Coordinates of C-alpha atoms and ligand atoms in Angstrom, one line a residue:
M1 CA -59.7 120.0 81.4
D2 CA -58.1 121.1 78.1
R3 CA -57.8 124.8 78.7
R4 CA -57.5 125.9 75.1
K5 CA -60.6 123.9 74.2
F6 CA -62.4 125.5 77.1
C7 CA -61.6 129.0 76.0
R8 CA -63.4 128.4 72.8
T9 CA -66.7 127.7 74.5
A10 CA -69.4 130.2 75.2
V11 CA -69.3 129.2 78.8
A12 CA -65.7 130.3 79.0
A13 CA -66.7 133.7 77.7
S14 CA -69.3 134.1 80.4
V15 CA -66.9 133.1 83.1
A16 CA -64.3 135.5 82.0
A17 CA -66.9 138.3 81.8
A18 CA -68.0 137.3 85.3
I19 CA -64.6 137.9 86.8
P20 CA -64.0 141.5 85.9
I21 CA -60.8 142.0 87.6
L22 CA -59.2 138.9 86.2
P23 CA -57.9 138.6 82.6
G24 CA -60.2 136.6 80.3
C25 CA -59.0 133.4 78.7
G26 CA -56.5 134.0 76.0
K27 CA -56.0 137.7 76.9
K28 CA -52.7 138.9 78.0
A29 CA -52.5 139.2 81.7
P30 CA -51.6 142.6 83.2
V31 CA -48.3 142.8 84.9
A32 CA -48.7 141.0 88.2
T33 CA -48.1 142.7 91.4
Q34 CA -48.7 141.2 94.9
A35 CA -52.0 143.0 95.1
D36 CA -53.0 141.8 91.6
T37 CA -52.3 138.2 92.2
S38 CA -54.6 137.6 95.2
I39 CA -57.6 138.9 97.0
R40 CA -58.4 139.0 100.7
G41 CA -60.4 136.2 102.2
I42 CA -61.3 135.0 105.7
S43 CA -60.8 131.6 107.1
L44 CA -63.2 129.5 109.1
D45 CA -61.7 130.7 112.3
G46 CA -61.6 134.3 111.3
A47 CA -58.0 134.7 110.2
E48 CA -57.1 136.7 107.1
I49 CA -56.1 134.6 104.2
E50 CA -55.0 135.3 100.6
L51 CA -57.0 133.8 97.7
E52 CA -54.9 133.4 94.6
K53 CA -56.7 134.9 91.5
A54 CA -55.4 132.0 89.4
A55 CA -57.2 129.6 91.7
I56 CA -60.4 131.7 91.5
R57 CA -60.1 131.7 87.8
E58 CA -59.8 127.9 87.8
L59 CA -62.9 127.7 90.0
G60 CA -64.7 129.8 87.4
E61 CA -63.5 127.6 84.6
S62 CA -64.6 124.5 86.4
M63 CA -68.2 125.8 86.9
T64 CA -71.0 126.2 84.5
G65 CA -72.2 129.3 86.3
P66 CA -70.1 132.4 86.9
V67 CA -67.9 133.4 89.8
L68 CA -68.7 137.0 90.8
L69 CA -66.2 139.3 92.4
S70 CA -66.7 142.9 93.7
G71 CA -67.1 145.2 90.7
H72 CA -69.1 142.7 88.5
P73 CA -72.5 144.1 87.6
D74 CA -74.3 141.2 89.2
Y75 CA -72.2 141.2 92.4
D76 CA -74.3 143.6 94.4
G77 CA -77.6 142.0 93.4
A78 CA -76.2 138.6 94.3
R79 CA -75.1 139.6 97.8
T80 CA -78.3 141.4 98.7
I81 CA -80.5 139.3 100.9
W82 CA -84.0 140.0 102.3
N83 CA -83.2 141.7 105.6
G84 CA -81.8 145.2 104.9
M85 CA -79.7 145.0 108.0
H86 CA -77.2 142.6 106.5
D87 CA -74.9 144.5 104.1
K88 CA -71.9 142.1 103.7
R89 CA -69.3 141.7 101.0
P90 CA -68.2 138.1 100.2
A91 CA -64.7 137.8 98.6
L92 CA -66.4 135.7 95.9
I93 CA -69.8 134.5 94.9
A94 CA -70.1 131.2 93.2
R95 CA -73.4 131.5 91.3
C96 CA -74.1 127.8 90.9
L97 CA -76.3 126.3 88.1
N98 CA -76.2 122.7 89.2
A99 CA -75.0 120.3 91.9
E100 CA -71.6 119.9 90.2
D101 CA -71.0 123.7 90.4
V102 CA -71.9 123.5 94.1
S103 CA -69.4 120.6 94.5
E104 CA -66.6 122.7 92.9
A105 CA -67.4 125.7 95.1
V106 CA -67.5 123.6 98.3
T107 CA -64.2 121.9 97.4
F108 CA -62.6 125.3 96.7
A109 CA -63.6 126.5 100.2
R110 CA -62.8 123.4 102.1
E111 CA -59.3 123.1 100.6
R112 CA -58.6 126.7 101.7
E113 CA -60.6 126.6 105.0
L114 CA -62.4 129.6 103.6
L115 CA -65.5 130.8 105.3
V116 CA -68.7 129.7 103.4
A117 CA -72.2 131.1 103.3
V118 CA -74.9 129.2 101.5
R119 CA -77.7 131.3 100.0
G120 CA -81.0 129.7 99.2
G121 CA -83.9 132.2 99.1
G122 CA -81.9 134.7 101.2
H123 CA -84.6 135.1 103.9
S124 CA -82.4 134.3 106.9
W125 CA -83.5 136.8 109.5
P126 CA -80.1 136.9 111.2
G127 CA -78.3 137.0 107.8
K128 CA -76.6 133.7 107.9
S129 CA -76.7 133.3 104.1
I130 CA -74.1 136.0 103.6
C131 CA -70.6 136.8 105.0
D132 CA -67.8 139.3 104.7
D133 CA -64.7 138.1 102.8
G134 CA -65.8 134.4 102.5
L135 CA -67.3 132.4 99.6
M136 CA -71.0 132.7 99.1
V137 CA -72.5 129.6 97.4
D138 CA -75.4 131.3 95.6
L139 CA -78.3 129.0 94.7
S140 CA -80.6 131.7 93.5
Q141 CA -80.4 130.5 89.9
M142 CA -81.2 126.9 90.9
N143 CA -84.9 127.7 91.3
T144 CA -86.9 125.2 89.2
V145 CA -89.8 123.3 90.7
T146 CA -91.7 120.5 88.9
A147 CA -94.7 118.5 90.1
D148 CA -96.0 115.2 89.0
A149 CA -99.7 114.3 89.5
E150 CA -99.1 110.6 89.0
T151 CA -96.4 110.1 91.6
Q152 CA -97.8 112.9 93.8
R153 CA -94.3 114.3 94.2
A154 CA -92.7 117.8 93.6
S155 CA -89.0 118.3 93.0
A156 CA -87.5 121.7 93.9
Q157 CA -84.0 122.9 93.4
G158 CA -82.3 124.2 96.5
G159 CA -82.6 127.9 95.6
A160 CA -86.3 127.8 94.6
L161 CA -88.9 130.0 96.3
L162 CA -92.1 128.9 98.0
S163 CA -94.1 130.7 95.4
A164 CA -92.8 128.3 92.8
L165 CA -93.5 125.2 95.0
D166 CA -97.1 126.3 95.6
A167 CA -97.6 127.2 91.9
A168 CA -96.2 123.9 90.5
A169 CA -98.2 121.8 92.9
L170 CA -101.4 123.8 92.6
N171 CA -101.2 123.6 88.8
K172 CA -101.5 119.8 89.2
G173 CA -104.4 120.0 91.7
M174 CA -102.1 119.3 94.7
V175 CA -100.3 121.0 97.5
T176 CA -97.8 120.5 100.2
T177 CA -97.1 122.6 103.4
A178 CA -95.4 125.9 102.4
G179 CA -94.8 129.0 104.5
V180 CA -96.8 132.2 104.7
V181 CA -94.6 134.6 102.7
S182 CA -94.2 133.4 99.1
H183 CA -90.8 134.9 98.4
T184 CA -89.1 132.8 101.1
G185 CA -86.7 130.1 99.9
V186 CA -87.4 126.4 100.1
G187 CA -83.8 125.8 101.1
G188 CA -83.4 127.2 104.6
Y189 CA -87.2 127.0 105.2
T190 CA -87.3 123.2 104.6
L191 CA -84.1 122.3 106.4
G192 CA -85.2 124.0 109.6
G193 CA -88.7 122.5 109.7
G194 CA -91.2 124.5 107.6
F195 CA -94.4 125.9 109.2
G196 CA -97.3 126.7 106.9
R197 CA -101.0 127.0 106.9
L198 CA -101.6 123.3 106.1
N199 CA -99.5 122.0 109.0
R200 CA -102.3 120.6 111.0
K201 CA -103.4 118.3 108.2
Y202 CA -100.2 117.4 106.4
G203 CA -97.5 118.1 109.1
L204 CA -94.5 120.4 108.7
T205 CA -92.6 120.7 105.4
V206 CA -89.9 118.3 106.8
D207 CA -92.7 115.7 107.3
N208 CA -93.3 115.9 103.6
V209 CA -89.7 115.6 102.4
T210 CA -89.3 112.2 100.7
G211 CA -85.8 112.6 99.4
A212 CA -83.1 115.1 98.6
Q213 CA -79.8 115.7 96.8
I214 CA -77.1 117.2 98.9
V215 CA -73.5 118.2 98.4
T216 CA -71.5 117.4 101.5
A217 CA -68.3 119.1 102.7
D218 CA -66.1 116.5 100.9
G219 CA -67.7 117.7 97.6
T220 CA -69.7 114.5 97.1
V221 CA -73.1 114.8 95.5
R222 CA -75.4 112.4 97.4
R223 CA -79.0 111.2 96.9
I224 CA -80.6 110.7 100.3
S225 CA -83.9 109.3 101.4
A226 CA -85.2 106.9 104.1
E227 CA -83.4 104.1 102.3
E228 CA -80.2 105.9 101.1
E229 CA -78.0 107.4 103.8
P230 CA -80.9 107.4 106.3
D231 CA -78.9 109.2 109.1
L232 CA -78.2 112.1 106.9
F233 CA -81.7 112.2 105.6
W234 CA -83.0 112.3 109.2
A235 CA -80.6 115.1 110.1
I236 CA -81.5 117.4 107.3
R237 CA -85.2 117.3 108.3
G238 CA -84.8 119.9 111.1
G239 CA -81.0 120.2 111.5
G240 CA -80.8 123.2 109.1
G241 CA -77.9 123.8 106.7
N242 CA -75.3 122.0 108.9
F243 CA -74.8 118.9 106.8
G244 CA -74.2 120.3 103.3
V245 CA -75.8 122.2 100.5
A246 CA -79.2 120.8 99.5
T247 CA -79.4 121.1 95.7
E248 CA -82.8 119.4 95.4
F249 CA -85.7 118.4 97.6
E250 CA -88.4 116.0 96.8
Y251 CA -91.8 116.6 98.5
Q252 CA -94.9 114.5 99.0
L253 CA -98.0 116.2 97.5
H254 CA -101.6 115.9 98.5
P255 CA -104.7 116.3 96.3
F256 CA -106.2 119.7 97.1
D257 CA -109.0 122.0 96.0
R258 CA -107.4 125.4 95.7
N259 CA -110.7 127.1 96.4
V260 CA -110.6 127.1 100.1
L261 CA -112.5 128.8 102.9
S262 CA -109.8 131.3 103.9
G263 CA -109.0 134.9 104.8
S264 CA -108.7 137.1 107.8
I265 CA -111.1 138.4 110.6
V266 CA -110.0 141.7 112.1
W267 CA -110.8 143.3 115.4
P268 CA -109.6 146.7 116.9
V269 CA -106.9 146.2 119.5
E270 CA -109.3 147.2 122.2
Q271 CA -110.8 143.7 121.9
L272 CA -107.4 142.0 122.0
R273 CA -108.0 140.4 125.5
D274 CA -111.5 139.1 124.6
V275 CA -110.3 137.6 121.3
L276 CA -107.2 136.0 122.8
E277 CA -109.1 134.6 125.9
F278 CA -111.7 133.1 123.6
Y279 CA -109.1 131.7 121.2
A280 CA -107.0 130.2 124.1
E281 CA -109.8 127.8 125.0
W282 CA -111.5 127.3 121.7
S283 CA -108.4 126.5 119.7
A284 CA -107.6 123.4 121.8
G285 CA -110.5 121.5 120.2
L286 CA -110.2 122.4 116.5
S287 CA -110.1 119.9 113.7
D288 CA -107.0 119.2 111.6
E289 CA -108.7 120.9 108.7
M290 CA -108.9 124.2 110.6
Y291 CA -105.9 126.5 110.7
V292 CA -106.6 129.7 112.6
G293 CA -104.1 131.8 114.5
P294 CA -103.8 135.3 115.9
T295 CA -101.7 138.2 114.6
I296 CA -101.3 141.6 116.2
A297 CA -100.3 144.3 113.8
T298 CA -100.4 148.0 113.0
T299 CA -102.1 148.7 109.6
P300 CA -100.4 151.1 107.2
D301 CA -102.8 153.9 108.3
G302 CA -101.8 153.4 111.9
V303 CA -104.6 151.3 113.3
R304 CA -103.6 148.7 115.8
V305 CA -105.6 145.5 115.2
V306 CA -105.8 141.8 116.2
M307 CA -106.4 139.5 113.2
M308 CA -107.1 135.8 112.8
D309 CA -105.8 134.1 109.6
V310 CA -108.0 131.3 108.6
V311 CA -107.6 128.4 106.2
Y312 CA -110.1 125.5 106.3
N313 CA -108.8 122.6 104.3
G314 CA -112.0 120.8 103.7
D315 CA -115.7 121.2 102.9
P316 CA -116.3 125.0 103.2
A317 CA -119.8 124.4 104.8
A318 CA -118.1 122.4 107.6
G319 CA -115.5 125.1 107.9
E320 CA -118.2 127.8 108.3
K321 CA -119.8 125.8 111.0
E322 CA -116.5 125.3 112.9
L323 CA -115.6 129.0 112.6
A324 CA -118.9 130.4 113.7
P325 CA -118.1 130.7 117.4
L326 CA -115.0 132.8 116.6
R327 CA -116.9 135.1 114.3
A328 CA -119.4 135.8 117.2
I329 CA -116.7 137.2 119.4
G330 CA -116.7 141.0 119.9
S331 CA -117.3 143.2 116.9
P332 CA -114.9 142.6 114.1
I333 CA -114.2 145.5 111.8
M334 CA -113.6 143.2 108.9
D335 CA -114.4 139.6 108.1
G336 CA -112.7 138.6 104.8
V337 CA -113.1 134.8 105.3
T338 CA -114.7 133.4 102.1
V339 CA -114.1 130.7 99.6
Q340 CA -111.2 131.9 97.5
D341 CA -108.0 130.8 95.8
Y342 CA -105.5 129.4 98.3
T343 CA -102.8 131.7 96.9
V344 CA -104.7 134.8 98.0
L345 CA -103.7 134.2 101.6
Q346 CA -100.4 132.6 100.6
T347 CA -99.3 135.9 99.1
I348 CA -101.1 138.4 101.3
N349 CA -98.0 139.1 103.4
D350 CA -95.6 139.4 100.5
V351 CA -95.7 143.2 100.4
A352 CA -95.8 143.8 104.2
F353 CA -92.6 141.6 104.4
G354 CA -91.0 143.1 101.3
H355 CA -87.3 142.9 100.5
G356 CA -85.0 145.5 102.0
V357 CA -86.8 146.2 105.2
R358 CA -84.6 146.2 108.3
S359 CA -86.0 143.5 110.6
Y360 CA -85.4 141.8 113.9
A361 CA -87.3 138.8 115.2
K362 CA -87.5 136.5 118.2
N363 CA -89.6 133.5 118.6
G364 CA -90.7 130.9 121.1
M365 CA -92.6 127.6 121.1
V366 CA -95.9 127.5 123.1
K367 CA -97.1 124.2 124.4
E368 CA -100.3 125.5 125.8
W369 CA -102.4 128.7 125.7
T370 CA -102.7 129.8 129.3
Q371 CA -104.2 132.9 131.0
G372 CA -100.7 133.9 131.9
L373 CA -99.7 134.0 128.2
V374 CA -102.7 136.0 127.2
N375 CA -102.0 138.5 130.0
A376 CA -98.4 138.8 128.9
I377 CA -99.3 139.5 125.3
V378 CA -102.0 142.0 126.1
E379 CA -100.0 143.8 128.7
S380 CA -96.8 144.1 126.6
D381 CA -98.6 145.2 123.4
D382 CA -96.4 147.7 121.5
P383 CA -97.5 149.4 118.2
R384 CA -93.9 148.9 116.9
I385 CA -94.2 145.1 117.1
F386 CA -95.9 142.6 114.8
V387 CA -96.9 139.5 116.7
A388 CA -97.1 136.6 114.2
N389 CA -97.9 133.0 114.8
H390 CA -97.4 129.6 113.2
V391 CA -100.1 127.2 114.4
A392 CA -98.9 123.6 114.9
G393 CA -100.7 120.8 116.7
G394 CA -102.6 118.2 114.6
A395 CA -100.4 116.2 112.3
V396 CA -97.3 118.1 113.5
K397 CA -97.8 116.7 117.0
R398 CA -98.4 113.1 115.8
V399 CA -94.9 112.7 114.4
G400 CA -92.6 111.1 117.0
E401 CA -90.2 113.5 118.8
L402 CA -87.1 111.7 117.3
D403 CA -88.6 110.7 113.9
T404 CA -87.1 113.8 112.4
A405 CA -84.5 116.3 113.7
F406 CA -87.2 118.9 114.3
P407 CA -87.4 119.0 118.1
H408 CA -90.6 120.8 119.1
R409 CA -93.4 118.3 118.3
N410 CA -95.4 119.3 121.4
A411 CA -95.9 122.9 120.5
E412 CA -99.4 124.1 119.8
I413 CA -98.1 127.4 118.3
M414 CA -94.9 129.2 117.6
L415 CA -95.1 132.9 118.4
V416 CA -92.9 135.3 116.5
I417 CA -92.2 138.8 117.7
V418 CA -91.1 140.9 114.8
S419 CA -90.3 144.5 114.1
G420 CA -89.5 146.2 110.8
W421 CA -88.2 149.7 109.9
M422 CA -86.2 151.4 107.2
D423 CA -83.9 153.9 108.9
P424 CA -80.6 152.5 110.2
A425 CA -80.7 155.2 112.9
Q426 CA -83.6 153.3 114.4
D427 CA -81.8 149.9 114.6
D428 CA -81.2 150.1 118.4
E429 CA -84.6 151.3 119.2
F430 CA -86.5 148.6 117.3
I431 CA -84.2 145.8 118.4
A432 CA -84.6 146.8 122.0
A433 CA -88.4 147.0 121.7
T434 CA -88.5 143.6 120.1
R435 CA -86.3 142.1 122.8
A436 CA -88.4 143.7 125.6
N437 CA -91.6 142.4 124.0
F438 CA -90.2 138.9 123.7
K439 CA -89.0 139.0 127.3
A440 CA -92.6 139.4 128.5
I441 CA -93.8 136.3 126.7
E442 CA -90.6 134.2 127.0
P443 CA -91.5 132.6 130.3
H444 CA -94.6 131.1 128.6
T445 CA -92.5 129.5 125.8
G446 CA -90.1 126.5 125.7
G447 CA -87.5 126.3 123.0
Y448 CA -87.4 128.2 119.7
Y449 CA -87.5 127.7 116.0
T450 CA -84.0 127.7 114.7
N451 CA -85.1 129.2 111.4
I452 CA -86.0 132.5 113.1
D453 CA -83.2 132.5 115.7
F454 CA -81.5 135.9 115.7
D455 CA -79.3 135.7 118.8
G456 CA -77.8 132.2 118.3
A457 CA -78.9 130.8 121.6
E458 CA -77.3 127.4 122.6
A459 CA -78.3 124.7 120.0
A460 CA -77.8 121.8 122.4
G461 CA -80.7 122.7 124.7
N462 CA -83.0 123.6 121.9
Y463 CA -82.5 120.2 120.0
G464 CA -83.0 118.3 123.2
P465 CA -82.6 114.5 122.8
A466 CA -81.9 114.9 119.1
Y467 CA -78.7 116.8 119.7
E468 CA -76.2 114.0 120.3
R469 CA -77.3 112.2 117.2
L470 CA -77.1 115.4 115.2
R471 CA -73.5 116.0 116.5
K472 CA -72.5 112.5 115.4
I473 CA -73.9 112.9 111.9
K474 CA -72.3 116.4 111.7
G475 CA -69.0 114.8 112.7
Q476 CA -69.3 112.2 110.0
Y477 CA -70.3 114.5 107.1
D478 CA -68.7 117.8 108.1
P479 CA -66.0 117.2 110.7
G480 CA -64.3 120.5 110.0
N481 CA -67.6 122.5 110.5
L482 CA -67.3 124.0 107.0
F483 CA -71.1 124.7 107.1
R484 CA -71.2 126.8 110.2
L485 CA -73.2 129.9 109.2
N486 CA -76.5 128.4 110.4
S487 CA -77.9 127.4 113.8
N488 CA -74.7 125.5 114.3
I489 CA -74.3 122.0 115.5
E490 CA -70.8 121.2 116.8
P491 CA -69.3 118.1 115.1
A492 CA -68.8 115.2 117.6
Ligands
FAD501 C1 -90.5 137.2 105.5 C2 -90.3 135.9 106.1 C3 -91.3 135.0 106.2 C4 -91.1 133.7 106.7 N1 -92.2 132.8 106.8 C5 -92.0 131.6 107.3 C6 -93.0 130.7 107.4 O1 -94.1 130.9 107.0 N2 -92.7 129.4 107.9 C7 -91.5 129.1 108.3 O2 -91.3 127.9 108.8 N3 -90.5 130.0 108.3 C8 -90.7 131.2 107.8 N4 -89.6 132.1 107.8 C9 -88.3 131.7 108.3 C10 -87.6 130.9 107.2 O3 -88.0 129.6 107.3 C11 -86.1 131.1 107.3 O4 -85.8 132.4 107.2 C12 -85.4 130.3 106.3 O5 -84.0 130.1 106.7 C13 -85.4 130.9 104.9 O6 -84.8 130.1 104.0 P1 -84.1 130.8 102.7 O7 -83.5 129.7 101.9 O8 -84.9 131.8 102.1 O9 -82.9 131.5 103.5 P2 -81.4 131.8 103.3 O10 -81.1 133.1 103.9 O11 -81.0 131.6 101.9 O12 -80.7 130.7 104.2 C14 -81.1 130.5 105.5 C15 -80.2 129.4 106.2 O13 -80.3 128.2 105.5 C16 -79.1 127.8 104.8 N5 -79.5 127.3 103.5 C17 -80.4 127.9 102.6 N6 -80.6 127.2 101.5 C18 -79.8 126.1 101.7 C19 -79.6 124.9 100.9 N7 -80.3 124.7 99.8 N8 -78.7 124.0 101.4 C20 -78.1 124.2 102.6 N9 -78.3 125.2 103.4 C21 -79.2 126.2 102.9 C22 -78.3 129.1 104.7 O14 -76.9 128.8 104.7 C23 -78.7 129.8 106.0 O15 -78.0 129.2 107.1 C24 -89.8 133.3 107.2 C25 -88.8 134.2 107.1 C26 -89.0 135.5 106.5 C27 -87.8 136.5 106.4

């Protein structure tokens, strides 16, 4: 690029402003010392490396978006992710505005074997979208979603949030499966599988991905689908961020009446056993239209409750009829299930799961509700723990085990054991309580959802028969394991 020409552009001005400790274009550089000419970075294998400021400046010049270093007014905001436990400081943050920016950033990192974190919506529970001293590829500004009623497709940039996906689709009278907290990012969420309240009818989010744009470790921007690079397309539907940076997803949409029978039924915790024992039997025969699953939580005023979240994706009268037996169990203290806008339930957890909370989670896939599982949940109940669920079955189960890279097609439900607190002094207490609670239910689970995997258990066993194919594809597209801050698959 003609450097003088570049310096005349507005983009150049913004780049210079975004790198506060580097001289701007055309300005006289300060006298260079060793400390002035490079900053500390960390390599893929953890060794300390030096990053030349001149090279960082070149990266900034090659990108449309800014490169942020410590000290820039946007640096701290950009490195802040959802879980308050992860306070890390990347050496540089490439705030990408398009796929070409991502390609420049990925190439910069690969050439230096620099550790890379990719930030979509920033909701990684274990904090895999941030790192100390590496390069953070920040997709937060790539957040546009469009929907087309004619083609029944939505297109979402890799840093968009689920709220934008729901909104764009619903505005066109359509929907696709999206998760239960609307400020979660489409990026990590989709790549790992994507559980939402319409699973049973439309499948997981990965089952609705019809194509994607992805920047692989060699810096190439690729369009992928069932026809173009089908192996890579298969791998990103469940294999997480292992294969590159997804800059765009295309989703199948479904015609949808947003006024749905939905809401929560709430019982005091004293009725937990009755409610779960009933649910364990009753839920086995539910229609694909009915999504209903248990949550055990402590309300802000300290009342421990068991709740059922309900969405009936069909004629409300039929939904009322199917739901009636559940409503007749025990004595609910609240029944909020009514015909209402779909987004009421889709945003109901947004505040409870607000940004900045310190949080720890474990999860397990449940193939069958048994008396043993009910006993374990009831007997291990702890007011510090939020037991959440993601109901599967239905359309999720009808997809072949190896049709996508998502491995748990047999699960009826995914149970998530979560705790949240604000005071760092309580970290050990809450983490230990969450682990103990999960230990009680773990014998009734088989495998886990990589998107909520805190302790990085062995990927091979969890991916089962898909693992070898995933390793081969990883070896083909990312032989150096540049994209390793995820539920990592070793390149073959
Ligand atoms: C409050 C909360 C609610 C949740 N609710 C649900 C739910 O209802 N259903 C469900 O299935 N899951 C849910 N999850 C789990 C969620 O799917 C994962 O946390 C997911 O990784 C979040 O994606 P993100 O883009 O926001 O995360 P990030 O922290 O940005 O990234 C997570 C991982 O994905 C990678 N990544 C992100 N974007 C890209 C991209 N565009 N290209 C390549 N790699 C990328 C990152 O490098 C990292 O490894 C929830 C999580 C939280 C914290």
